[in-house]
């Protein structure tokens, strides 16, 4: 089965995805509200998997909710919390429930989250997980045992174009493509000139590229990311632009900046689409898309 997201990628259109973060608990009202708001505006909705190692409602459950409400889910799956048995079982369940897109991630360090006493698993890494997906599609588990009933996925991974040094990322990037990645969502990008140079390298590979755009909500947020998030760098001119916004207009300025960046990416045809990350402000994704001239 070919997913609607895969069809969008193959159509040549400018693809837009966003994120929906499951709650810390079982109250899914806000998540459901965001899904209803976004499902007809974006091509797919990523459901995060214990993002930043913070325990939340499971990504598979969230992806099932997206599906139930008529959206197109991308299941994020990290290798941090599950061994190869559990990862394969979750992929089987996802396919059975009609979830046919998966983003394979190694996962953030446990030390970033709220359960620092937890034990990391990392039985596989993201490239190996991509290999698992392709093995399951051939009708066998990764030990070579036959499956009774197959699976089908549009599988992807991530890359960090602004990592310093960049060379290790390029090695991982090629390894993920060799393992079967059909699409790549980048980590947050703020320097578009630098990203264009990255795409000169990435463009030689047969893989769909979606650039990650994070909504800036304040100058302190930008400074925090520069200090604490590896591979993310907000240029000083953008920080100054956020800092100079009038009181009460800071969020609007962040929306303007994100929209401006997406518009340039689209107009200059830098890549195949964007992945919008409006962290905890998913209801603003349509405003960002409007600022970009996409809706």
PDB file of C-alpha atoms in Angstrom:
ATOM      1  CA  UNK A   1       0.000   0.000   0.000  1.00  0.00           C
ATOM      2  CA  UNK A   2       1.272   3.468  -0.945  1.00  0.00           C
ATOM      3  CA  UNK A   3       0.577   6.057   1.752  1.00  0.00           C
ATOM      4  CA  UNK A   4      -0.941   9.451   0.985  1.00  0.00           C
ATOM      5  CA  UNK A   5       2.262  11.049   2.285  1.00  0.00           C
ATOM      6  CA  UNK A   6       4.409   9.017  -0.104  1.00  0.00           C
ATOM      7  CA  UNK A   7       2.118  10.008  -2.972  1.00  0.00           C
ATOM      8  CA  UNK A   8       2.567  13.672  -1.993  1.00  0.00           C
ATOM      9  CA  UNK A   9       6.354  13.251  -1.947  1.00  0.00           C
ATOM     10  CA  UNK A  10       6.325  11.624  -5.370  1.00  0.00           C
ATOM     11  CA  UNK A  11       3.920  14.167  -6.885  1.00  0.00           C
ATOM     12  CA  UNK A  12       6.535  16.913  -7.036  1.00  0.00           C
ATOM     13  CA  UNK A  13       4.468  19.311  -4.927  1.00  0.00           C
ATOM     14  CA  UNK A  14       5.976  21.374  -2.102  1.00  0.00           C
ATOM     15  CA  UNK A  15       5.276  19.102   0.869  1.00  0.00           C
ATOM     16  CA  UNK A  16       4.446  20.427   4.339  1.00  0.00           C
ATOM     17  CA  UNK A  17       4.560  18.382   7.524  1.00  0.00           C
ATOM     18  CA  UNK A  18       4.281  19.416  11.150  1.00  0.00           C
ATOM     19  CA  UNK A  19       4.354  17.861  14.600  1.00  0.00           C
ATOM     20  CA  UNK A  20       1.816  16.915  17.225  1.00  0.00           C
ATOM     21  CA  UNK A  21       3.216  16.132  20.657  1.00  0.00           C
ATOM     22  CA  UNK A  22       1.324  13.569  22.756  1.00  0.00           C
ATOM     23  CA  UNK A  23       0.400  14.772  26.262  1.00  0.00           C
ATOM     24  CA  UNK A  24       1.925  13.687  29.528  1.00  0.00           C
ATOM     25  CA  UNK A  25      -1.162  11.752  30.527  1.00  0.00           C
ATOM     26  CA  UNK A  26      -4.324  10.451  28.901  1.00  0.00           C
ATOM     27  CA  UNK A  27      -6.150  13.722  28.221  1.00  0.00           C
ATOM     28  CA  UNK A  28      -5.993  13.864  24.427  1.00  0.00           C
ATOM     29  CA  UNK A  29      -8.358  16.815  23.969  1.00  0.00           C
ATOM     30  CA  UNK A  30      -5.722  19.361  22.983  1.00  0.00           C
ATOM     31  CA  UNK A  31      -3.931  16.922  20.726  1.00  0.00           C
ATOM     32  CA  UNK A  32      -7.212  16.027  19.037  1.00  0.00           C
ATOM     33  CA  UNK A  33      -7.989  19.744  18.608  1.00  0.00           C
ATOM     34  CA  UNK A  34      -4.610  20.342  16.957  1.00  0.00           C
ATOM     35  CA  UNK A  35      -5.053  17.338  14.665  1.00  0.00           C
ATOM     36  CA  UNK A  36      -8.501  18.538  13.552  1.00  0.00           C
ATOM     37  CA  UNK A  37      -7.045  21.989  12.865  1.00  0.00           C
ATOM     38  CA  UNK A  38      -4.052  20.720  10.897  1.00  0.00           C
ATOM     39  CA  UNK A  39      -5.145  17.543   9.117  1.00  0.00           C
ATOM     40  CA  UNK A  40      -6.487  19.286   6.001  1.00  0.00           C
ATOM     41  CA  UNK A  41      -3.711  21.886   5.817  1.00  0.00           C
ATOM     42  CA  UNK A  42      -0.566  19.751   5.927  1.00  0.00           C
ATOM     43  CA  UNK A  43       0.439  16.597   4.075  1.00  0.00           C
ATOM     44  CA  UNK A  44       1.272  14.661   7.230  1.00  0.00           C
ATOM     45  CA  UNK A  45       1.541  15.047  11.007  1.00  0.00           C
ATOM     46  CA  UNK A  46       4.561  13.671  12.873  1.00  0.00           C
ATOM     47  CA  UNK A  47       3.795  12.216  16.282  1.00  0.00           C
ATOM     48  CA  UNK A  48       6.800  12.613  18.558  1.00  0.00           C
ATOM     49  CA  UNK A  49       8.194   9.697  20.571  1.00  0.00           C
ATOM     50  CA  UNK A  50       9.017  10.770  24.153  1.00  0.00           C
ATOM     51  CA  UNK A  51      10.641  13.931  22.778  1.00  0.00           C
ATOM     52  CA  UNK A  52      13.705  15.093  24.743  1.00  0.00           C
ATOM     53  CA  UNK A  53      13.411  11.816  26.702  1.00  0.00           C
ATOM     54  CA  UNK A  54      10.331  13.077  28.567  1.00  0.00           C
ATOM     55  CA  UNK A  55       7.775  10.320  29.228  1.00  0.00           C
ATOM     56  CA  UNK A  56       4.495  10.953  27.417  1.00  0.00           C
ATOM     57  CA  UNK A  57       1.522   9.184  25.860  1.00  0.00           C
ATOM     58  CA  UNK A  58       3.020   6.790  23.280  1.00  0.00           C
ATOM     59  CA  UNK A  59       3.726   7.930  19.762  1.00  0.00           C
ATOM     60  CA  UNK A  60       1.972   4.880  18.339  1.00  0.00           C
ATOM     61  CA  UNK A  61      -1.179   5.774  20.257  1.00  0.00           C
ATOM     62  CA  UNK A  62      -0.925   9.350  19.014  1.00  0.00           C
ATOM     63  CA  UNK A  63      -0.448   8.187  15.419  1.00  0.00           C
ATOM     64  CA  UNK A  64      -3.543   6.022  15.769  1.00  0.00           C
ATOM     65  CA  UNK A  65      -5.468   9.102  16.940  1.00  0.00           C
ATOM     66  CA  UNK A  66      -4.293  11.066  13.883  1.00  0.00           C
ATOM     67  CA  UNK A  67      -5.524   8.213  11.697  1.00  0.00           C
ATOM     68  CA  UNK A  68      -8.861   7.970  13.506  1.00  0.00           C
ATOM     69  CA  UNK A  69      -9.478  11.687  13.013  1.00  0.00           C
ATOM     70  CA  UNK A  70      -8.771  11.531   9.287  1.00  0.00           C
ATOM     71  CA  UNK A  71      -5.192  12.817   9.232  1.00  0.00           C
ATOM     72  CA  UNK A  72      -2.047  11.317   7.725  1.00  0.00           C
ATOM     73  CA  UNK A  73       0.319  10.239  10.526  1.00  0.00           C
ATOM     74  CA  UNK A  74       4.077   9.846  10.512  1.00  0.00           C
ATOM     75  CA  UNK A  75       5.062   7.597  13.395  1.00  0.00           C
ATOM     76  CA  UNK A  76       8.277   8.706  15.046  1.00  0.00           C
ATOM     77  CA  UNK A  77      10.122   5.731  16.467  1.00  0.00           C
ATOM     78  CA  UNK A  78      13.262   5.980  18.590  1.00  0.00           C
ATOM     79  CA  UNK A  79      15.676   3.191  19.410  1.00  0.00           C
ATOM     80  CA  UNK A  80      16.386   4.559  22.877  1.00  0.00           C
ATOM     81  CA  UNK A  81      13.519   2.858  24.718  1.00  0.00           C
ATOM     82  CA  UNK A  82      12.898  -0.475  22.923  1.00  0.00           C
ATOM     83  CA  UNK A  83      14.911  -3.458  21.783  1.00  0.00           C
ATOM     84  CA  UNK A  84      14.564  -5.085  18.371  1.00  0.00           C
ATOM     85  CA  UNK A  85      11.676  -7.288  19.502  1.00  0.00           C
ATOM     86  CA  UNK A  86       9.560  -4.345  20.646  1.00  0.00           C
ATOM     87  CA  UNK A  87      10.489  -2.168  17.665  1.00  0.00           C
ATOM     88  CA  UNK A  88       9.433  -4.868  15.196  1.00  0.00           C
ATOM     89  CA  UNK A  89       6.223  -5.559  17.101  1.00  0.00           C
ATOM     90  CA  UNK A  90       5.299  -1.860  17.090  1.00  0.00           C
ATOM     91  CA  UNK A  91       5.919  -1.690  13.341  1.00  0.00           C
ATOM     92  CA  UNK A  92       3.607  -4.662  12.815  1.00  0.00           C
ATOM     93  CA  UNK A  93       0.884  -3.019  14.906  1.00  0.00           C
ATOM     94  CA  UNK A  94       1.336   0.322  13.129  1.00  0.00           C
ATOM     95  CA  UNK A  95       0.945  -1.280   9.710  1.00  0.00           C
ATOM     96  CA  UNK A  96      -2.076  -3.270  10.880  1.00  0.00           C
ATOM     97  CA  UNK A  97      -3.691  -0.031  12.064  1.00  0.00           C
ATOM     98  CA  UNK A  98      -3.126   1.677   8.712  1.00  0.00           C
ATOM     99  CA  UNK A  99      -0.106   3.755   9.729  1.00  0.00           C
ATOM    100  CA  UNK A 100       2.277   3.519   6.790  1.00  0.00           C
ATOM    101  CA  UNK A 101       4.815   6.290   7.450  1.00  0.00           C
ATOM    102  CA  UNK A 102       7.663   6.023   9.954  1.00  0.00           C
ATOM    103  CA  UNK A 103      10.515   8.341  10.906  1.00  0.00           C
ATOM    104  CA  UNK A 104      13.400   6.298  12.295  1.00  0.00           C
ATOM    105  CA  UNK A 105      15.374   7.996  15.078  1.00  0.00           C
ATOM    106  CA  UNK A 106      18.145   6.887  17.390  1.00  0.00           C
ATOM    107  CA  UNK A 107      16.768   9.065  20.208  1.00  0.00           C
ATOM    108  CA  UNK A 108      17.852  11.789  22.625  1.00  0.00           C
ATOM    109  CA  UNK A 109      19.965  11.069  25.679  1.00  0.00           C
ATOM    110  CA  UNK A 110      18.068   9.930  28.776  1.00  0.00           C
ATOM    111  CA  UNK A 111      19.894  12.637  30.726  1.00  0.00           C
ATOM    112  CA  UNK A 112      17.863  15.317  28.921  1.00  0.00           C
ATOM    113  CA  UNK A 113      14.563  14.007  30.237  1.00  0.00           C
ATOM    114  CA  UNK A 114      12.533  13.535  33.394  1.00  0.00           C
ATOM    115  CA  UNK A 115      13.511   9.905  34.122  1.00  0.00           C
ATOM    116  CA  UNK A 116      17.262  10.135  34.454  1.00  0.00           C
ATOM    117  CA  UNK A 117      17.362   6.830  36.320  1.00  0.00           C
ATOM    118  CA  UNK A 118      15.989   4.992  33.258  1.00  0.00           C
ATOM    119  CA  UNK A 119      18.217   2.640  31.306  1.00  0.00           C
ATOM    120  CA  UNK A 120      18.786   3.428  27.640  1.00  0.00           C
ATOM    121  CA  UNK A 121      18.383   0.493  25.263  1.00  0.00           C
ATOM    122  CA  UNK A 122      19.907   1.486  21.892  1.00  0.00           C
ATOM    123  CA  UNK A 123      19.797  -2.132  20.739  1.00  0.00           C
ATOM    124  CA  UNK A 124      19.693  -0.657  17.207  1.00  0.00           C
ATOM    125  CA  UNK A 125      20.401   2.752  15.747  1.00  0.00           C
ATOM    126  CA  UNK A 126      18.290   4.655  13.225  1.00  0.00           C
ATOM    127  CA  UNK A 127      20.073   3.229  10.180  1.00  0.00           C
ATOM    128  CA  UNK A 128      19.593  -0.300  11.485  1.00  0.00           C
ATOM    129  CA  UNK A 129      15.926   0.448  12.194  1.00  0.00           C
ATOM    130  CA  UNK A 130      15.506   1.508   8.565  1.00  0.00           C
ATOM    131  CA  UNK A 131      16.956  -1.869   7.648  1.00  0.00           C
ATOM    132  CA  UNK A 132      14.408  -3.548   9.918  1.00  0.00           C
ATOM    133  CA  UNK A 133      11.575  -1.796   8.074  1.00  0.00           C
ATOM    134  CA  UNK A 134      12.852  -2.977   4.701  1.00  0.00           C
ATOM    135  CA  UNK A 135      13.360  -6.531   6.003  1.00  0.00           C
ATOM    136  CA  UNK A 136       9.800  -6.685   7.347  1.00  0.00           C
ATOM    137  CA  UNK A 137       8.502  -5.485   3.987  1.00  0.00           C
ATOM    138  CA  UNK A 138      10.164  -8.533   2.407  1.00  0.00           C
ATOM    139  CA  UNK A 139       8.102 -10.793   4.676  1.00  0.00           C
ATOM    140  CA  UNK A 140      10.670 -11.684   7.311  1.00  0.00           C
ATOM    141  CA  UNK A 141      11.797 -10.441  10.707  1.00  0.00           C
ATOM    142  CA  UNK A 142      15.433  -9.480  11.122  1.00  0.00           C
ATOM    143  CA  UNK A 143      16.310 -12.980  12.335  1.00  0.00           C
ATOM    144  CA  UNK A 144      15.062 -14.397   9.036  1.00  0.00           C
ATOM    145  CA  UNK A 145      11.790 -15.841  10.313  1.00  0.00           C
ATOM    146  CA  UNK A 146       8.829 -15.678   7.932  1.00  0.00           C
ATOM    147  CA  UNK A 147       5.935 -13.331   8.717  1.00  0.00           C
ATOM    148  CA  UNK A 148       2.276 -14.249   8.329  1.00  0.00           C
ATOM    149  CA  UNK A 149       1.056 -10.991   6.782  1.00  0.00           C
ATOM    150  CA  UNK A 150       3.215  -8.206   5.434  1.00  0.00           C
ATOM    151  CA  UNK A 151       3.821  -4.519   6.090  1.00  0.00           C
ATOM    152  CA  UNK A 152       4.364  -1.448   3.931  1.00  0.00           C
ATOM    153  CA  UNK A 153       6.016   1.810   4.993  1.00  0.00           C
ATOM    154  CA  UNK A 154       7.294   5.096   3.662  1.00  0.00           C
ATOM    155  CA  UNK A 155      10.359   5.300   5.877  1.00  0.00           C
ATOM    156  CA  UNK A 156      12.515   8.308   6.649  1.00  0.00           C
ATOM    157  CA  UNK A 157      15.223   9.639   8.925  1.00  0.00           C
ATOM    158  CA  UNK A 158      16.811  12.920   9.991  1.00  0.00           C
ATOM    159  CA  UNK A 159      19.975  14.910   9.354  1.00  0.00           C
ATOM    160  CA  UNK A 160      21.474  17.990  11.027  1.00  0.00           C
ATOM    161  CA  UNK A 161      22.728  20.329   8.251  1.00  0.00           C
ATOM    162  CA  UNK A 162      24.108  22.907  10.678  1.00  0.00           C
ATOM    163  CA  UNK A 163      26.164  20.451  12.731  1.00  0.00           C
ATOM    164  CA  UNK A 164      29.745  21.473  13.428  1.00  0.00           C
ATOM    165  CA  UNK A 165      31.711  19.537  12.353  1.00  0.00           C
ATOM    166  CA  UNK A 166      29.419  18.480   9.515  1.00  0.00           C
ATOM    167  CA  UNK A 167      31.382  15.501   8.196  1.00  0.00           C
ATOM    168  CA  UNK A 168      30.017  12.913  10.701  1.00  0.00           C
ATOM    169  CA  UNK A 169      26.482  13.973   9.735  1.00  0.00           C
ATOM    170  CA  UNK A 170      27.248  13.460   6.050  1.00  0.00           C
ATOM    171  CA  UNK A 171      28.503   9.939   6.759  1.00  0.00           C
ATOM    172  CA  UNK A 172      25.318   9.132   8.712  1.00  0.00           C
ATOM    173  CA  UNK A 173      23.188  10.762   6.002  1.00  0.00           C
ATOM    174  CA  UNK A 174      24.597   8.492   3.303  1.00  0.00           C
ATOM    175  CA  UNK A 175      24.313   5.464   5.563  1.00  0.00           C
ATOM    176  CA  UNK A 176      20.604   6.175   6.168  1.00  0.00           C
ATOM    177  CA  UNK A 177      19.931   6.497   2.451  1.00  0.00           C
ATOM    178  CA  UNK A 178      21.763   3.217   1.786  1.00  0.00           C
ATOM    179  CA  UNK A 179      19.589   1.609   4.489  1.00  0.00           C
ATOM    180  CA  UNK A 180      16.415   2.637   2.655  1.00  0.00           C
ATOM    181  CA  UNK A 181      15.390   6.146   3.734  1.00  0.00           C
ATOM    182  CA  UNK A 182      12.902   7.601   1.246  1.00  0.00           C
ATOM    183  CA  UNK A 183      12.681  11.005   2.895  1.00  0.00           C
ATOM    184  CA  UNK A 184      14.822  13.080   5.222  1.00  0.00           C
ATOM    185  CA  UNK A 185      13.526  15.663   7.681  1.00  0.00           C
ATOM    186  CA  UNK A 186      16.263  17.999   8.856  1.00  0.00           C
ATOM    187  CA  UNK A 187      16.801  19.336  12.330  1.00  0.00           C
ATOM    188  CA  UNK A 188      16.080  23.049  12.719  1.00  0.00           C
ATOM    189  CA  UNK A 189      17.666  25.272  10.079  1.00  0.00           C
ATOM    190  CA  UNK A 190      18.012  29.048  10.424  1.00  0.00           C
ATOM    191  CA  UNK A 191      20.870  29.872   8.046  1.00  0.00           C
ATOM    192  CA  UNK A 192      19.359  29.333   4.597  1.00  0.00           C
ATOM    193  CA  UNK A 193      22.525  30.267   2.705  1.00  0.00           C
ATOM    194  CA  UNK A 194      24.372  27.534   4.568  1.00  0.00           C
ATOM    195  CA  UNK A 195      21.485  25.140   3.918  1.00  0.00           C
ATOM    196  CA  UNK A 196      21.695  25.817   0.178  1.00  0.00           C
ATOM    197  CA  UNK A 197      25.318  24.708   0.268  1.00  0.00           C
ATOM    198  CA  UNK A 198      24.290  21.557   2.134  1.00  0.00           C
ATOM    199  CA  UNK A 199      21.684  20.859  -0.548  1.00  0.00           C
ATOM    200  CA  UNK A 200      24.376  21.051  -3.235  1.00  0.00           C
ATOM    201  CA  UNK A 201      25.713  17.888  -1.600  1.00  0.00           C
ATOM    202  CA  UNK A 202      22.382  16.301  -0.630  1.00  0.00           C
ATOM    203  CA  UNK A 203      20.781  16.950  -4.006  1.00  0.00           C
ATOM    204  CA  UNK A 204      22.863  14.230  -5.652  1.00  0.00           C
ATOM    205  CA  UNK A 205      20.961  11.530  -3.747  1.00  0.00           C
ATOM    206  CA  UNK A 206      17.575  10.116  -4.670  1.00  0.00           C
ATOM    207  CA  UNK A 207      15.798  11.093  -1.464  1.00  0.00           C
ATOM    208  CA  UNK A 208      13.142  13.681  -0.661  1.00  0.00           C
ATOM    209  CA  UNK A 209      14.377  16.485   1.601  1.00  0.00           C
ATOM    210  CA  UNK A 210      12.152  18.399   4.043  1.00  0.00           C
ATOM    211  CA  UNK A 211      13.869  21.251   5.884  1.00  0.00           C
ATOM    212  CA  UNK A 212      13.023  21.725   9.575  1.00  0.00           C
ATOM    213  CA  UNK A 213      11.696  25.141  10.603  1.00  0.00           C
ATOM    214  CA  UNK A 214      11.241  25.924  14.315  1.00  0.00           C
ATOM    215  CA  UNK A 215       8.945  28.749  15.420  1.00  0.00           C
ATOM    216  CA  UNK A 216      10.943  31.214  17.508  1.00  0.00           C
ATOM    217  CA  UNK A 217       8.864  32.486  20.423  1.00  0.00           C
ATOM    218  CA  UNK A 218      11.400  34.839  22.043  1.00  0.00           C
ATOM    219  CA  UNK A 219      15.012  35.993  21.920  1.00  0.00           C
ATOM    220  CA  UNK A 220      15.832  34.050  25.133  1.00  0.00           C
ATOM    221  CA  UNK A 221      14.480  30.888  23.475  1.00  0.00           C
ATOM    222  CA  UNK A 222      16.844  31.437  20.549  1.00  0.00           C
ATOM    223  CA  UNK A 223      19.799  31.973  22.879  1.00  0.00           C
ATOM    224  CA  UNK A 224      18.855  28.841  24.850  1.00  0.00           C
ATOM    225  CA  UNK A 225      18.838  26.726  21.690  1.00  0.00           C
ATOM    226  CA  UNK A 226      22.227  28.076  20.649  1.00  0.00           C
ATOM    227  CA  UNK A 227      23.657  27.160  24.042  1.00  0.00           C
ATOM    228  CA  UNK A 228      21.964  23.821  24.669  1.00  0.00           C
ATOM    229  CA  UNK A 229      20.902  22.121  21.433  1.00  0.00           C
ATOM    230  CA  UNK A 230      23.660  20.580  19.366  1.00  0.00           C
ATOM    231  CA  UNK A 231      23.469  21.353  15.672  1.00  0.00           C
ATOM    232  CA  UNK A 232      21.091  24.312  16.059  1.00  0.00           C
ATOM    233  CA  UNK A 233      22.365  27.830  15.484  1.00  0.00           C
ATOM    234  CA  UNK A 234      20.140  30.919  15.396  1.00  0.00           C
ATOM    235  CA  UNK A 235      22.063  33.788  13.723  1.00  0.00           C
ATOM    236  CA  UNK A 236      22.499  36.947  15.793  1.00  0.00           C
ATOM    237  CA  UNK A 237      20.487  39.044  13.335  1.00  0.00           C
ATOM    238  CA  UNK A 238      17.414  36.863  13.954  1.00  0.00           C
ATOM    239  CA  UNK A 239      17.929  37.072  17.717  1.00  0.00           C
ATOM    240  CA  UNK A 240      18.168  40.868  17.441  1.00  0.00           C
ATOM    241  CA  UNK A 241      15.025  40.929  15.300  1.00  0.00           C
ATOM    242  CA  UNK A 242      13.120  38.952  17.937  1.00  0.00           C
ATOM    243  CA  UNK A 243      14.515  41.121  20.752  1.00  0.00           C
ATOM    244  CA  UNK A 244      13.472  44.338  19.002  1.00  0.00           C
ATOM    245  CA  UNK A 245       9.851  43.296  18.509  1.00  0.00           C
ATOM    246  CA  UNK A 246       7.377  45.550  20.409  1.00  0.00           C
ATOM    247  CA  UNK A 247       5.839  44.195  23.588  1.00  0.00           C
ATOM    248  CA  UNK A 248       3.003  41.843  22.735  1.00  0.00           C
ATOM    249  CA  UNK A 249       4.287  41.354  19.177  1.00  0.00           C
ATOM    250  CA  UNK A 250       7.143  38.923  19.806  1.00  0.00           C
ATOM    251  CA  UNK A 251       5.199  35.815  18.802  1.00  0.00           C
ATOM    252  CA  UNK A 252       3.916  37.554  15.676  1.00  0.00           C
ATOM    253  CA  UNK A 253       7.527  38.359  14.800  1.00  0.00           C
ATOM    254  CA  UNK A 254       8.445  34.681  15.196  1.00  0.00           C
ATOM    255  CA  UNK A 255       5.608  33.716  12.848  1.00  0.00           C
ATOM    256  CA  UNK A 256       6.778  36.343  10.370  1.00  0.00           C
ATOM    257  CA  UNK A 257      10.354  35.019  10.432  1.00  0.00           C
ATOM    258  CA  UNK A 258       9.279  31.391   9.981  1.00  0.00           C
ATOM    259  CA  UNK A 259       6.928  32.349   7.154  1.00  0.00           C
ATOM    260  CA  UNK A 260       9.623  34.403   5.472  1.00  0.00           C
ATOM    261  CA  UNK A 261      12.081  31.513   5.591  1.00  0.00           C
ATOM    262  CA  UNK A 262       9.554  29.013   4.201  1.00  0.00           C
ATOM    263  CA  UNK A 263       8.581  31.404   1.426  1.00  0.00           C
ATOM    264  CA  UNK A 264      12.218  31.717   0.362  1.00  0.00           C
ATOM    265  CA  UNK A 265      12.751  27.956   0.506  1.00  0.00           C
ATOM    266  CA  UNK A 266       9.671  27.471  -1.672  1.00  0.00           C
ATOM    267  CA  UNK A 267      10.436  30.219  -4.167  1.00  0.00           C
ATOM    268  CA  UNK A 268      14.080  29.224  -4.597  1.00  0.00           C
ATOM    269  CA  UNK A 269      13.168  25.520  -4.756  1.00  0.00           C
ATOM    270  CA  UNK A 270      15.850  24.645  -2.241  1.00  0.00           C
ATOM    271  CA  UNK A 271      14.309  21.273  -1.399  1.00  0.00           C
ATOM    272  CA  UNK A 272      11.104  19.220  -1.553  1.00  0.00           C
ATOM    273  CA  UNK A 273       9.251  20.782   1.365  1.00  0.00           C
ATOM    274  CA  UNK A 274       9.325  21.854   5.005  1.00  0.00           C
ATOM    275  CA  UNK A 275       8.753  20.311   8.398  1.00  0.00           C
ATOM    276  CA  UNK A 276       7.288  22.929  10.736  1.00  0.00           C
ATOM    277  CA  UNK A 277       7.998  22.579  14.466  1.00  0.00           C
ATOM    278  CA  UNK A 278       5.814  24.969  16.451  1.00  0.00           C
ATOM    279  CA  UNK A 279       6.700  23.415  19.787  1.00  0.00           C
ATOM    280  CA  UNK A 280       3.698  23.530  22.161  1.00  0.00           C
ATOM    281  CA  UNK A 281       2.073  26.046  19.800  1.00  0.00           C
ATOM    282  CA  UNK A 282       0.860  23.709  17.083  1.00  0.00           C
ATOM    283  CA  UNK A 283      -2.267  25.833  16.592  1.00  0.00           C
ATOM    284  CA  UNK A 284      -0.034  28.490  15.002  1.00  0.00           C
ATOM    285  CA  UNK A 285       1.088  26.270  12.107  1.00  0.00           C
ATOM    286  CA  UNK A 286      -1.694  27.629   9.820  1.00  0.00           C
ATOM    287  CA  UNK A 287      -0.562  31.204  10.643  1.00  0.00           C
ATOM    288  CA  UNK A 288       3.005  30.269   9.657  1.00  0.00           C
ATOM    289  CA  UNK A 289       1.766  28.721   6.431  1.00  0.00           C
ATOM    290  CA  UNK A 290      -0.262  31.851   5.697  1.00  0.00           C
ATOM    291  CA  UNK A 291       2.784  34.045   6.325  1.00  0.00           C
ATOM    292  CA  UNK A 292       4.665  31.840   3.846  1.00  0.00           C
ATOM    293  CA  UNK A 293       1.943  32.240   1.219  1.00  0.00           C
ATOM    294  CA  UNK A 294       1.119  28.516   1.243  1.00  0.00           C
ATOM    295  CA  UNK A 295      -2.521  28.947   2.314  1.00  0.00           C
TER     296      UNK A 295
END
